[in-house]
Coordinates of C-alpha atoms in Angstrom, one line a residue:
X263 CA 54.4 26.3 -11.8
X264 CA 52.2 28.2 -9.8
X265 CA 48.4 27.6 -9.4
X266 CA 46.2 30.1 -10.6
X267 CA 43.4 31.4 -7.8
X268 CA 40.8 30.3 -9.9
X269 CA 42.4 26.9 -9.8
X270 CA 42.8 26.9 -6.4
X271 CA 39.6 27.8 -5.6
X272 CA 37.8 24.9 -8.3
X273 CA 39.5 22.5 -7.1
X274 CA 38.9 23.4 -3.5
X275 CA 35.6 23.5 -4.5
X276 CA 35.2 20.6 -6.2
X277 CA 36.7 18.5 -3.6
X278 CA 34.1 19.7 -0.9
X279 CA 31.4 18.7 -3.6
X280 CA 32.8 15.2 -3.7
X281 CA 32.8 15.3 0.1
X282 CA 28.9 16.2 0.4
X283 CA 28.0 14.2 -2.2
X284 CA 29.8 11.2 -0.7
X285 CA 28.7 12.1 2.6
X286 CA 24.9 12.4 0.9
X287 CA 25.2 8.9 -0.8
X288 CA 26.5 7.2 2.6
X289 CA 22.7 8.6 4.3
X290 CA 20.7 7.4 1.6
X291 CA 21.9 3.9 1.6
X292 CA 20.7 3.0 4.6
X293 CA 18.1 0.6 4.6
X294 CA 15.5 -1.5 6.2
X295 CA 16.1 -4.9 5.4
X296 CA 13.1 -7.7 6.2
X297 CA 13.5 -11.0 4.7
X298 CA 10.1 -13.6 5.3
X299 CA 10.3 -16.9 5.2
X300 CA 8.3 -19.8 5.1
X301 CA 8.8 -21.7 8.0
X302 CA 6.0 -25.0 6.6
X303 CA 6.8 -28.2 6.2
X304 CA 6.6 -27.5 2.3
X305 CA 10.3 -25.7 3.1
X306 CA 11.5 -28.9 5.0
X307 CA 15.1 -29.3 5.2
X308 CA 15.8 -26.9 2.3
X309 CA 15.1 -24.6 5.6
X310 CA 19.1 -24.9 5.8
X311 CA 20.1 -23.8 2.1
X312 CA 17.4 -20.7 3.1
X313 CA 19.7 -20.0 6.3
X314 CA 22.9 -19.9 4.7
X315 CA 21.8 -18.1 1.9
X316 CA 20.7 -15.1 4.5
X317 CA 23.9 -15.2 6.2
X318 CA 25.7 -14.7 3.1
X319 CA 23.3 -11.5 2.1
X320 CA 24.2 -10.4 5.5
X321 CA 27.1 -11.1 5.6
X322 CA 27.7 -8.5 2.3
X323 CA 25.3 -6.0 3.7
X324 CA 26.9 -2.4 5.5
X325 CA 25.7 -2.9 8.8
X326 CA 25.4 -0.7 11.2
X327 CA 23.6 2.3 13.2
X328 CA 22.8 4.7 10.0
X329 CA 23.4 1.9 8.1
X330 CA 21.8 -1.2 6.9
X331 CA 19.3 -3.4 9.8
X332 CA 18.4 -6.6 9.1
X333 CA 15.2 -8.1 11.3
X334 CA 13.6 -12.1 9.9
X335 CA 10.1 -13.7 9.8
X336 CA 8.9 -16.6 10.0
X337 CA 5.5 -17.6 9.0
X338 CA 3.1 -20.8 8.1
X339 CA -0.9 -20.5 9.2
X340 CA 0.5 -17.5 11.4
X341 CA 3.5 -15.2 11.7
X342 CA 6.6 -15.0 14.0
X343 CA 9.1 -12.3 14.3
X344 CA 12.4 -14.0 15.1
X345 CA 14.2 -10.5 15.6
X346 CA 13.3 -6.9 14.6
X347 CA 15.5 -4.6 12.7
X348 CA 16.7 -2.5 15.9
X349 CA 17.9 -5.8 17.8
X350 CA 21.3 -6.4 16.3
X351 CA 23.3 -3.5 15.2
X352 CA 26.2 -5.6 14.2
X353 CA 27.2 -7.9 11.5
X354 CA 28.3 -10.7 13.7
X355 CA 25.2 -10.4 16.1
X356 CA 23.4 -10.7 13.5
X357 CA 25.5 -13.9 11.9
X358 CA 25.1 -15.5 15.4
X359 CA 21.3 -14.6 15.6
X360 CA 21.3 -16.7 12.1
X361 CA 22.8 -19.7 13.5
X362 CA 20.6 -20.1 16.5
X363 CA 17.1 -19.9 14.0
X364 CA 15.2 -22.6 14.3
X365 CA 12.9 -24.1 11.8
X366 CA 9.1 -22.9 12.4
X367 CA 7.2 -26.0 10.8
X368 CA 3.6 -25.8 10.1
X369 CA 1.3 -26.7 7.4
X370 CA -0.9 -24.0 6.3
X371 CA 1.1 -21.6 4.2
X372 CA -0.8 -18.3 5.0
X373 CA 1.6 -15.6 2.6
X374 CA -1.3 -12.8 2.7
X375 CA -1.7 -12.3 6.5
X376 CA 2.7 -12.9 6.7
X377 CA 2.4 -9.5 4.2
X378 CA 0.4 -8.2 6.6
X379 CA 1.5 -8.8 9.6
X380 CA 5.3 -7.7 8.7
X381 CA 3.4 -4.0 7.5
X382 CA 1.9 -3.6 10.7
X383 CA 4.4 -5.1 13.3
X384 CA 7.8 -4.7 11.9
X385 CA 8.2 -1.9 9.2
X386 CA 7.2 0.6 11.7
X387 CA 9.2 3.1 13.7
X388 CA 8.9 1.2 16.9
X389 CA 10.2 -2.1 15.2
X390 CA 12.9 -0.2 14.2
X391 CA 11.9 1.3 10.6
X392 CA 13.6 4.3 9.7
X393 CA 11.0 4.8 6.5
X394 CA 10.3 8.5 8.3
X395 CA 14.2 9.4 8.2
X396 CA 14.4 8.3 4.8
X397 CA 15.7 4.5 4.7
X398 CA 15.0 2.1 2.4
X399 CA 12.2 0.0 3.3
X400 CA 13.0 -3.7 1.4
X401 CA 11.2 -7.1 1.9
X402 CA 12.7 -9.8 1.1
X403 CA 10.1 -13.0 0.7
X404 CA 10.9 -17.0 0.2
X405 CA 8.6 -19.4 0.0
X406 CA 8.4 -23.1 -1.0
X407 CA 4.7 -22.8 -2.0
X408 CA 1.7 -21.6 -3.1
X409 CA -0.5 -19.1 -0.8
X410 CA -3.0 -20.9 1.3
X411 CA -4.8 -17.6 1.5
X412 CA -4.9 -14.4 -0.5
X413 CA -2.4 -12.2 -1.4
X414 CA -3.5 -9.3 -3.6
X415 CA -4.8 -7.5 -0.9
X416 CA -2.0 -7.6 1.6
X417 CA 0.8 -7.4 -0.9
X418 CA -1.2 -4.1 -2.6
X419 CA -1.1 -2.8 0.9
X420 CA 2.8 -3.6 1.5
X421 CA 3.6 -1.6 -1.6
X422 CA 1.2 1.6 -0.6
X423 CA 3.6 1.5 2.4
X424 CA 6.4 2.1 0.4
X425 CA 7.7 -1.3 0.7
X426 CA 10.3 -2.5 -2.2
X427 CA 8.9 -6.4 -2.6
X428 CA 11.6 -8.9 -3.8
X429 CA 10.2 -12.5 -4.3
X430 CA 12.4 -16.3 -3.7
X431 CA 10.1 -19.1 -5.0
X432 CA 11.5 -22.6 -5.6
X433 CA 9.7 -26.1 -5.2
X434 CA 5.8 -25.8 -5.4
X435 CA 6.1 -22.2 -5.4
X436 CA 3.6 -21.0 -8.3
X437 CA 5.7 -17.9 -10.4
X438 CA 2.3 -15.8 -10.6
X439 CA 1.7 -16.0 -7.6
X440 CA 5.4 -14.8 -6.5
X441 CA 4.5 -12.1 -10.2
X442 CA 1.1 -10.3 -8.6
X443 CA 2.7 -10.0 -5.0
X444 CA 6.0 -8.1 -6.5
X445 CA 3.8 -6.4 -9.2
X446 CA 7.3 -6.8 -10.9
X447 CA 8.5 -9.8 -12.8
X448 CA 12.1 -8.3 -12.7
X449 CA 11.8 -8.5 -8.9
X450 CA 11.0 -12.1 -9.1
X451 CA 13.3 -15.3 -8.6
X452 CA 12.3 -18.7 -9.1
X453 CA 14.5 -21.3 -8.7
X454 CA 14.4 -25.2 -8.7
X455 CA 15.3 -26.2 -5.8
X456 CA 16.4 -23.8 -3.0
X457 CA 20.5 -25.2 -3.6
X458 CA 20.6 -23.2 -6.2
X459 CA 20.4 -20.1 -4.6
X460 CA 23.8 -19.5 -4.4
X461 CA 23.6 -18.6 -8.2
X462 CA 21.5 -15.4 -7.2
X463 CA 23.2 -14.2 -4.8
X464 CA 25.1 -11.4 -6.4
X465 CA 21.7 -10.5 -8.5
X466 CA 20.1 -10.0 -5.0
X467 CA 22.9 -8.3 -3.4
X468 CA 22.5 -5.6 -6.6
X469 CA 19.0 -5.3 -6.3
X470 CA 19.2 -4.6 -2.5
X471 CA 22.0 -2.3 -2.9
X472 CA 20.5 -0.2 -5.9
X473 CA 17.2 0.2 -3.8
X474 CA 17.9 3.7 -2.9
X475 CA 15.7 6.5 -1.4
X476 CA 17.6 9.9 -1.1
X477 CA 14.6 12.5 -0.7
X478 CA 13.9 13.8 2.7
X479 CA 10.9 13.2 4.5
X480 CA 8.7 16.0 4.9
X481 CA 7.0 16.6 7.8
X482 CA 2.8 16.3 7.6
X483 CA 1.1 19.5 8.1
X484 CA -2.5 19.6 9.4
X485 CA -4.0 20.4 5.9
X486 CA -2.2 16.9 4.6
X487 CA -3.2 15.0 6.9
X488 CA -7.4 15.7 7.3
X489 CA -6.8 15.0 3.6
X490 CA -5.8 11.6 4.2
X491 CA -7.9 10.4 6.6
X492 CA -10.9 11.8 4.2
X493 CA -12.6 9.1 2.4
X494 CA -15.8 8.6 0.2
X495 CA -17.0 4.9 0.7
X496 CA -20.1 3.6 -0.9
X497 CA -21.0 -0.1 -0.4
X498 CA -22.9 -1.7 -3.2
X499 CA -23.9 -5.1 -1.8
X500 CA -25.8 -7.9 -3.6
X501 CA -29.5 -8.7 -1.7
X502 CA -30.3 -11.1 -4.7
X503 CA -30.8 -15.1 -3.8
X504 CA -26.9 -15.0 -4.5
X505 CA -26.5 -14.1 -1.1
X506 CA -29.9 -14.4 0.8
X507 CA -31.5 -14.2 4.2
X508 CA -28.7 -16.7 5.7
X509 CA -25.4 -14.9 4.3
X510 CA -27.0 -11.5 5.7
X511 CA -25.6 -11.7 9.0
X512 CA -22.3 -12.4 7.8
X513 CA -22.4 -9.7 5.3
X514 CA -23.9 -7.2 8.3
X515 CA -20.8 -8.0 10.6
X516 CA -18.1 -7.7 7.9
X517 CA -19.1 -4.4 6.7
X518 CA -19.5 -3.0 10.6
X519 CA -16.3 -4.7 11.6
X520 CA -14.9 -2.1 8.4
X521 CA -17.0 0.9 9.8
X522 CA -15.9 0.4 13.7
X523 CA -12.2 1.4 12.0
X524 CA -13.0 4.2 10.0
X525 CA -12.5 7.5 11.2
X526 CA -16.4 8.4 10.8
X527 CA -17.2 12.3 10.2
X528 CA -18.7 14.8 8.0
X529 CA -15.3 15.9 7.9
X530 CA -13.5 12.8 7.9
X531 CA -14.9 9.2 6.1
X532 CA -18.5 9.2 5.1
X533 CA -20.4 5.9 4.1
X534 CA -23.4 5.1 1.8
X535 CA -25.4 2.1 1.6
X536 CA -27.1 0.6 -1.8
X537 CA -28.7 -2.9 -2.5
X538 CA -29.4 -4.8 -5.5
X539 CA -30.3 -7.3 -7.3
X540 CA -33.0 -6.9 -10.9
X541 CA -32.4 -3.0 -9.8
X542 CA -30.8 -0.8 -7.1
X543 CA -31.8 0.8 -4.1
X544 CA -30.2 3.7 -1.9
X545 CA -30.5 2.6 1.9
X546 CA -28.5 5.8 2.4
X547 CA -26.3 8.4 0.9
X548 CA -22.7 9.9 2.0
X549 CA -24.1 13.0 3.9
X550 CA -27.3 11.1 5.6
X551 CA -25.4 10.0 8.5
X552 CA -22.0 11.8 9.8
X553 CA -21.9 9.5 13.2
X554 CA -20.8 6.0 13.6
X555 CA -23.1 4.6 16.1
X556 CA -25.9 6.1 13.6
X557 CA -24.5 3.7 10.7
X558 CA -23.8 0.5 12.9
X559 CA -27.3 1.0 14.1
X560 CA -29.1 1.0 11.1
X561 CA -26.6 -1.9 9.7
X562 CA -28.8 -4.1 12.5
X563 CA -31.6 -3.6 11.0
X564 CA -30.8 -4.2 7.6
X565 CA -32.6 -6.8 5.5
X566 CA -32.7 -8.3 2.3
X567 CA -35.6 -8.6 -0.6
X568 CA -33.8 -11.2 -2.8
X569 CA -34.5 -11.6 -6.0
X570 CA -33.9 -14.0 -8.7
X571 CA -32.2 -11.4 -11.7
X572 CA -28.3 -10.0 -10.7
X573 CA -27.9 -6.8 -12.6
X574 CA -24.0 -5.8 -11.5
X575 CA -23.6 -3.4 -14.4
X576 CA -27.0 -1.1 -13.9
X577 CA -26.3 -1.0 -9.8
X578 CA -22.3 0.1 -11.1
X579 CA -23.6 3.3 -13.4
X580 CA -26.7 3.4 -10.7
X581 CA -24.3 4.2 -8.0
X582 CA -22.2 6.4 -10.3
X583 CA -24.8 8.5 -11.4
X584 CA -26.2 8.8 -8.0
X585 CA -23.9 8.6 -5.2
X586 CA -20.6 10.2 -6.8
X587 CA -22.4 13.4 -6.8
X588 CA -22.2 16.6 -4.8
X589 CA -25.7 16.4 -4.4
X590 CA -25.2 12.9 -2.2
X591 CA -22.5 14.3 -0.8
X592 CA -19.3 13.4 -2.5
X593 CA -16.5 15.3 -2.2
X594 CA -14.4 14.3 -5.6
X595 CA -14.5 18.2 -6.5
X596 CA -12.5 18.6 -3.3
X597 CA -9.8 16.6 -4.1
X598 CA -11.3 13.4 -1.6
X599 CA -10.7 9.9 -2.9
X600 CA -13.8 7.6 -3.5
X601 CA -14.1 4.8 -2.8
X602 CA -16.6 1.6 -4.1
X603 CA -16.9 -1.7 -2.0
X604 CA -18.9 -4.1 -4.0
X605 CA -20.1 -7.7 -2.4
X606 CA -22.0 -10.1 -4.7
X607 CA -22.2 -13.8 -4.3
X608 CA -22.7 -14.3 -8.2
X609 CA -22.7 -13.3 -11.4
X610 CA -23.9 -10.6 -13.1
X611 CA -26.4 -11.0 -15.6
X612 CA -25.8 -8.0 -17.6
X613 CA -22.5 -6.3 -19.1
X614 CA -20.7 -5.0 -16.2
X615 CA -17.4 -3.2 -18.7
X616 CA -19.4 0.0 -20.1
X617 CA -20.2 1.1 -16.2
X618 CA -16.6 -0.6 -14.5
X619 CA -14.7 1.7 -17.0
X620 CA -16.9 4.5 -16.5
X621 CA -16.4 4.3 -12.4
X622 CA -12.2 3.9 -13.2
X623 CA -12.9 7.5 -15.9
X624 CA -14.3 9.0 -13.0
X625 CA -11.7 7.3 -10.6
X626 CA -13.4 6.3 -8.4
X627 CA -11.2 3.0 -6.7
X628 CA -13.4 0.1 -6.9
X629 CA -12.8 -2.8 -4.7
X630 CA -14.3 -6.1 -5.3
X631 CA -15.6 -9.1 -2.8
X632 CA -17.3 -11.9 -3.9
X633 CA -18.3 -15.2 -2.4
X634 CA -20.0 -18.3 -3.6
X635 CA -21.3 -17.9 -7.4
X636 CA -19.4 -15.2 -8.3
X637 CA -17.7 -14.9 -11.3
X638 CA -13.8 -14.4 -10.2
X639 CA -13.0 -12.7 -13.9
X640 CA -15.9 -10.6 -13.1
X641 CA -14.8 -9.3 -9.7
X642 CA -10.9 -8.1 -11.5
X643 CA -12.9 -6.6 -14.2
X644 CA -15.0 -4.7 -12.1
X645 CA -12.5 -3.6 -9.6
X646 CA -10.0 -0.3 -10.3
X647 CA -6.8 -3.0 -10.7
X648 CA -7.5 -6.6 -10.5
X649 CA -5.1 -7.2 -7.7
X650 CA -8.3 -5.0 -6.2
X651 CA -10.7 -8.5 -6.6
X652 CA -10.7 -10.8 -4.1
X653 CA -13.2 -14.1 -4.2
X654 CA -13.3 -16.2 -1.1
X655 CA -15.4 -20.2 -1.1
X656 CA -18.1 -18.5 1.2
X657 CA -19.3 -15.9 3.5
X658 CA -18.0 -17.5 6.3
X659 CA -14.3 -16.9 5.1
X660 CA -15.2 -13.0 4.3
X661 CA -13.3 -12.5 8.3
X662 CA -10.1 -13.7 6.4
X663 CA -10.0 -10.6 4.3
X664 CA -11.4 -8.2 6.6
X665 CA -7.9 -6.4 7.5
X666 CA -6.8 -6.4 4.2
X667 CA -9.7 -4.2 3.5
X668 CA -9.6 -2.2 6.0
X669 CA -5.9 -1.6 5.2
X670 CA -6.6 -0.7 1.7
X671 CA -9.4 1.9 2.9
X672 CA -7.7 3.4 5.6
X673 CA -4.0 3.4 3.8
X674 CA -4.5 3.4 0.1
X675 CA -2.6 6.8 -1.2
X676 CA -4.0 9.3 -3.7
X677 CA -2.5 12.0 -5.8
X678 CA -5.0 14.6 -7.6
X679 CA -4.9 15.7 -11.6
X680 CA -5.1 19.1 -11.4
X681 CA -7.1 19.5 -14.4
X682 CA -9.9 17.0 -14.1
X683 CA -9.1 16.7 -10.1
X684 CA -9.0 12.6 -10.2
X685 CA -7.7 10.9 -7.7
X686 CA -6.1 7.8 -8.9
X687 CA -3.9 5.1 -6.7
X688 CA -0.2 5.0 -6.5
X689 CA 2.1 2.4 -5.4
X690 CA 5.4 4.5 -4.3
X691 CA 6.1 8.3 -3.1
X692 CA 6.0 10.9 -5.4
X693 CA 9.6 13.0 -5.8
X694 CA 9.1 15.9 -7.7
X695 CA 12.8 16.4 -9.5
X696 CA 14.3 18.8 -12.1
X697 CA 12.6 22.0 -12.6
X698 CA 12.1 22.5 -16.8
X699 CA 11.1 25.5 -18.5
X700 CA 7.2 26.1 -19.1
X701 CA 5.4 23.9 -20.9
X702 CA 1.8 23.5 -22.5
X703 CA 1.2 19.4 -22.4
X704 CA -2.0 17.9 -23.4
X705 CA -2.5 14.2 -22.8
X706 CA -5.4 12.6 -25.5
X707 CA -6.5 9.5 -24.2
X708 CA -8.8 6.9 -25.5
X709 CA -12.0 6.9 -24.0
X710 CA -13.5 3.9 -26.1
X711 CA -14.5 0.5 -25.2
X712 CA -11.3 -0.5 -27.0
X713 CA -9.1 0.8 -24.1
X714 CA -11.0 -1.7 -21.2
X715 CA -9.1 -2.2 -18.1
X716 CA -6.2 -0.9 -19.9
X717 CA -7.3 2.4 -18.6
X718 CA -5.9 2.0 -15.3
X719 CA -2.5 1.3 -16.9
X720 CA -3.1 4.4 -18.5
X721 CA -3.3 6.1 -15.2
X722 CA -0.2 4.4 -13.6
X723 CA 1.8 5.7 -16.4
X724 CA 0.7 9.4 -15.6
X725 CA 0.9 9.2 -12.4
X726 CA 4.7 8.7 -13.1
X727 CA 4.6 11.1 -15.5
X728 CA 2.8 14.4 -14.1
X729 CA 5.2 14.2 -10.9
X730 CA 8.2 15.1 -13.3
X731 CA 6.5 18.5 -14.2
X732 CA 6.8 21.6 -12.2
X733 CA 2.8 22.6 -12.2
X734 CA 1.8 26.2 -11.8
X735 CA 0.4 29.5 -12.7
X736 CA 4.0 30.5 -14.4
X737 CA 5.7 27.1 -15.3
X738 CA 4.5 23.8 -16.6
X739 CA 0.4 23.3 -17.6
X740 CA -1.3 20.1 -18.3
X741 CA -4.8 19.1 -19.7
X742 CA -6.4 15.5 -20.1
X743 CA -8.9 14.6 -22.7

C-alpha cells in the first residue's frame, strides 16, 4: 500500500520531534552533583559504609562533559574540598578518586559554615558549576550529628542559590535539624545506623535523577541587576541593660563588618539606624547618609542610654510607621526589597505579634539576632520566616553569624506583586510556563490576628502561584485583599 503525503510528512515530522525533544531532555539532565560529609569523629568508622554508598551513587550517575559532575566535602569545625566538580570528568576517575578519600576526623561538627562554605567555593562557575548554562545544582549532605553551630541561616542561603538540598542523618543526627536545613521532609533520610544505607539507594538515585531544570538562563540586563543589588536596611538594635555599655562594641563591629560589604549608595543599599529600649529613637534614616565611610563613622561614635523596660513590639510598628516611608527614604513603591535587622539581648516586654505581622503585611523581610536573654520563640516570631531567627549564648559569638547575614542581605531574591508591589522572598527561580486565556483573579486573604505567622505561608503559596499567570494589560489580572 502506498503512503499518503500527509503520512509521510507526520511521521517525518513526528520523528524529528522525538529527536529534539530527546536531544532537549539529554541537556537538561545535566547536573551539579555535591555531596558533604561529615568528616568528625561522631562519623567514625561508619566513614566506610558513607564511601561505598557514594561510589555506588556514582557509580549510577551519567557522567560526563554535558553531563553529570560529581565534586565531595568534607567538613568538622572547618571545611575541605576533596575535589571540585570540573576535576574528574569520568566515572572511573571519579571511582578511583573515591577509593583514595581519607577520613577527615575532628570534633566540632560545624554544618552551618560547611553550607556555607560549599555556596561560595564550590557551586560557582569557577568550581565547575554549570547553574548559569542551566544544570542542576544538587547537594547532597550526611552527617552523624547534630550542628555545633547554626544552620538556618546558611541553609536559607544555599536554597536562595538555587541549590536542591537532600539530607543523610543516622546515629546522633537530630531529624529537625536535617527538616529546617532541607525545608522539605520528603527530602530527608534518616537512618539508624549508616549500614543501612544501601536500602536508600534507589530512593536517592530517583530523587537525583528527577531534579531537572530545563529553562534557559537569561542573560541579566542592566535594569535587573541595579535592581538586585538595591536594598532598604534598617537596623533596630536593643540599647536597654539587655545589652549595655560592655556588649556595645561588639554590637558596633558586627553591624560595620555588615556595612563594609554592602554596596552603599543612594542608588544602591541605603542603611538606617534606630535604638530602643522603654521607646525608640532614629539615630538616622535611609536617605541621611548615601556614603559608607559617612555610616562607619558615625557607628564609632555610637552610644547607648540603657534602660531598664524592653518594648520590642512599639520599636517594630515605630520603625514601620517611620522608616518604611517615602518620606525616610524607602523605596518599597519602587519595587526595592526592605529589609529589618533586629538585635536584642532579651525579651520583650510588650506583645511583639500585632507589629511582626504588620512588618510581614507590608513585607518587609525581618531578620532576627539575639544574644543573651533573649527569648529564642520571640526572635522566629518576629522575623519574616523563623529559619530568619537566629540566637547565639553571647555577643562574643555574634562573628559566628556574621556571613550568614551578610549572605542573606546581599543574596536573598525578591519578586514584586504587581498590585500591592510587595516584595516577598523566594526559595527557587521563577519559570513562567503555559500562556492561558485572560483572566480576572482576586486573592482575599485574611488579615486578622487569627492568621499569625501563617501569613508568610500565605505568601510562599503565591509566590508559586502568580508565576503561572501571564500578567498584563491584555491577558491575565490579579488583585490582593
Amino acid at each position: 500500500m502506498k503512503m499518503q503525503p500527509s503520512i509521510t510528512f507526520l511521521a517525518t515530522y513526528g520523528l524529528v520531534l522525538s529527536l529534539f525533544v530527546t536531544d532537549s531532555l539529554q541537556q537538561a539532565r545535566k547536573r551539579d552533583i555535591v555531596f558533604l560529609v561529615d568528616g568528625t569523629h561522631g562519623m567514625g568508622r561508619s566513614f566506610f559504609y558513607v564511601r561505598k554508598f557514594i561510589s555506588e551513587i556514582i557509580n549510577n550517575l551519567n557522567i560526563g562533559p554535558g553531563k553529570d559532575q560529581v565534586a565531595v566535602v568534607q567538613y568538622s569545625f572547618n571545611s575541605r574540598l576533596e575535589f571540585g566538580l570540573n576535576v574528574h570528568s569520568t566515572r572511573d576517575d571519579l571511582l578511583n578518586a573515591m577509593k583514595t578519600l581519607r577520613f577527615k576526623t575532628g570534633r566540632l561538627l560545624n554544618t552551618g559554615a560547611a553550607l556555607d562554605f560549599v555556596t561560595k567555593n564550590v557551586f560557582i562557575p569557577a568550581a565547575g558549576s554549570r547553574r548559569d548554562a542551566g544544570a542542576a545544582q544538587i547537594l547532597v549532605f550526611i552527617t552523624a550529628g547534630k550542628s555545633s553551630d547554626d544552620v538556618g541561616l546558611a541553609a536559607e542561603a544555599v536554597r536562595q542559590a538555587g541549590i536542591v538540598l537532600i539530607a543523610i542523618g543516622a546515629k546522633a543526627a537530630v531529624t529537625s535539624e536535617l527538616q529546617q536545613i532541607t525545608s522539605d521532609p520528603d527530602s530527608v533520610f534518616k537512618l539508624s545506623e549508616f549500614r543501612e544505607l544501601p536500602t536508600i539507594q534507589q530512593q536517592l538515585l530517583s530523587k537525583v535523577q528527577a531534579t531537572l531544570v530545563t529553562e534557559e538562563p537569561i542573560p541579566p540586563t542592566e535594569a535587573t541587576i541595579a535592581a538586585e543589588i538595591q536594598r532598604d536596611i534598617v537596623f533596630l538594635i536593643d540599647e536597654s541593660d539587655y545589652v549595655g555599655n560592655s556588649n556595645l562594641p561588639l554590637v558596633r563591629n558586627f553591624i560595620s563588618k555588615i556595612i563594609e560589604n554592602l554596596d552603599i549608595g543612594r542608588d544602591r543599599v541605603r542603611v538606617s539606624l534606630v535604638l530602643y529600649s522603654n521607646t525608640a529613637e532614629t539615630e538616622f534614616y535611609l536617605n541621611t547618609y548615601s556614603k559608607k565611610d559617612e555610616l562607619l563613622s558615625l557607628l564609632r561614635t555610637l552610644s547607648f542610654k540603657g534602660g531598664k523596660t524592653l518594648n520590642t513590639g512599639k520599636a517594630l510598628d515605630f520603625v514601620l510607621r517611620s522608616h518604611f516611608i517615602r518620606s525616610a527614604g524607602s523605596r518599597k513603591e519602587e519595587g526595592v526589597p526592605q529589609f529589618l535587622v533586629l538585635i536584642t539581648g532579651g525579651r520583650s516586654g510588650d506583645d511583639i505579634r500585632r507589629a511582626a505581622d504588620a512588618l510581614k503585611q507590608n513585607t518587609v523581610i525581618t531578620l532576627t539576632v539575639g544574644a543573651g536573654a533573649a527569648d529564642p520563640d520571640q526572635l522566629k516570631e518576629i522575623a519574616f520566616k523563623p529559619n530568619l531567627g537566629y540566637n547565639v549564648r553571647d555577643f562574643y559569638s555574634l562573628p559566628g553569624i556574621q556571613e550568614q547575614v551578610i549572605a542573606l542581605l546581599q543574596r536573598l531574591r525578591v519578586q514584586t506583586v504587581p498590585v500591592e508591589e510587595a516584595t516577598v522572598p523566594i526559595e527557587v527561580p521563577l519559570v513562567t510556563t503555559t500562556k492561558a486565556k485572560k483572566r480576572d483573579i482576586v486573592f482575599l486573604i485574611d488579615g486578622t490576628a487569627f492568621m499569625g505567622r501563617s501569613f508568610s505561608q500565605v505568601c510562599e503559596f503565591l509566590l508559586k502561584i502568580i508565576p503561572e499567570f501571564d500578567i498584563g494589560p491584555d491577558e491575565d489580572h490579579l488583585a490582593l485583599k
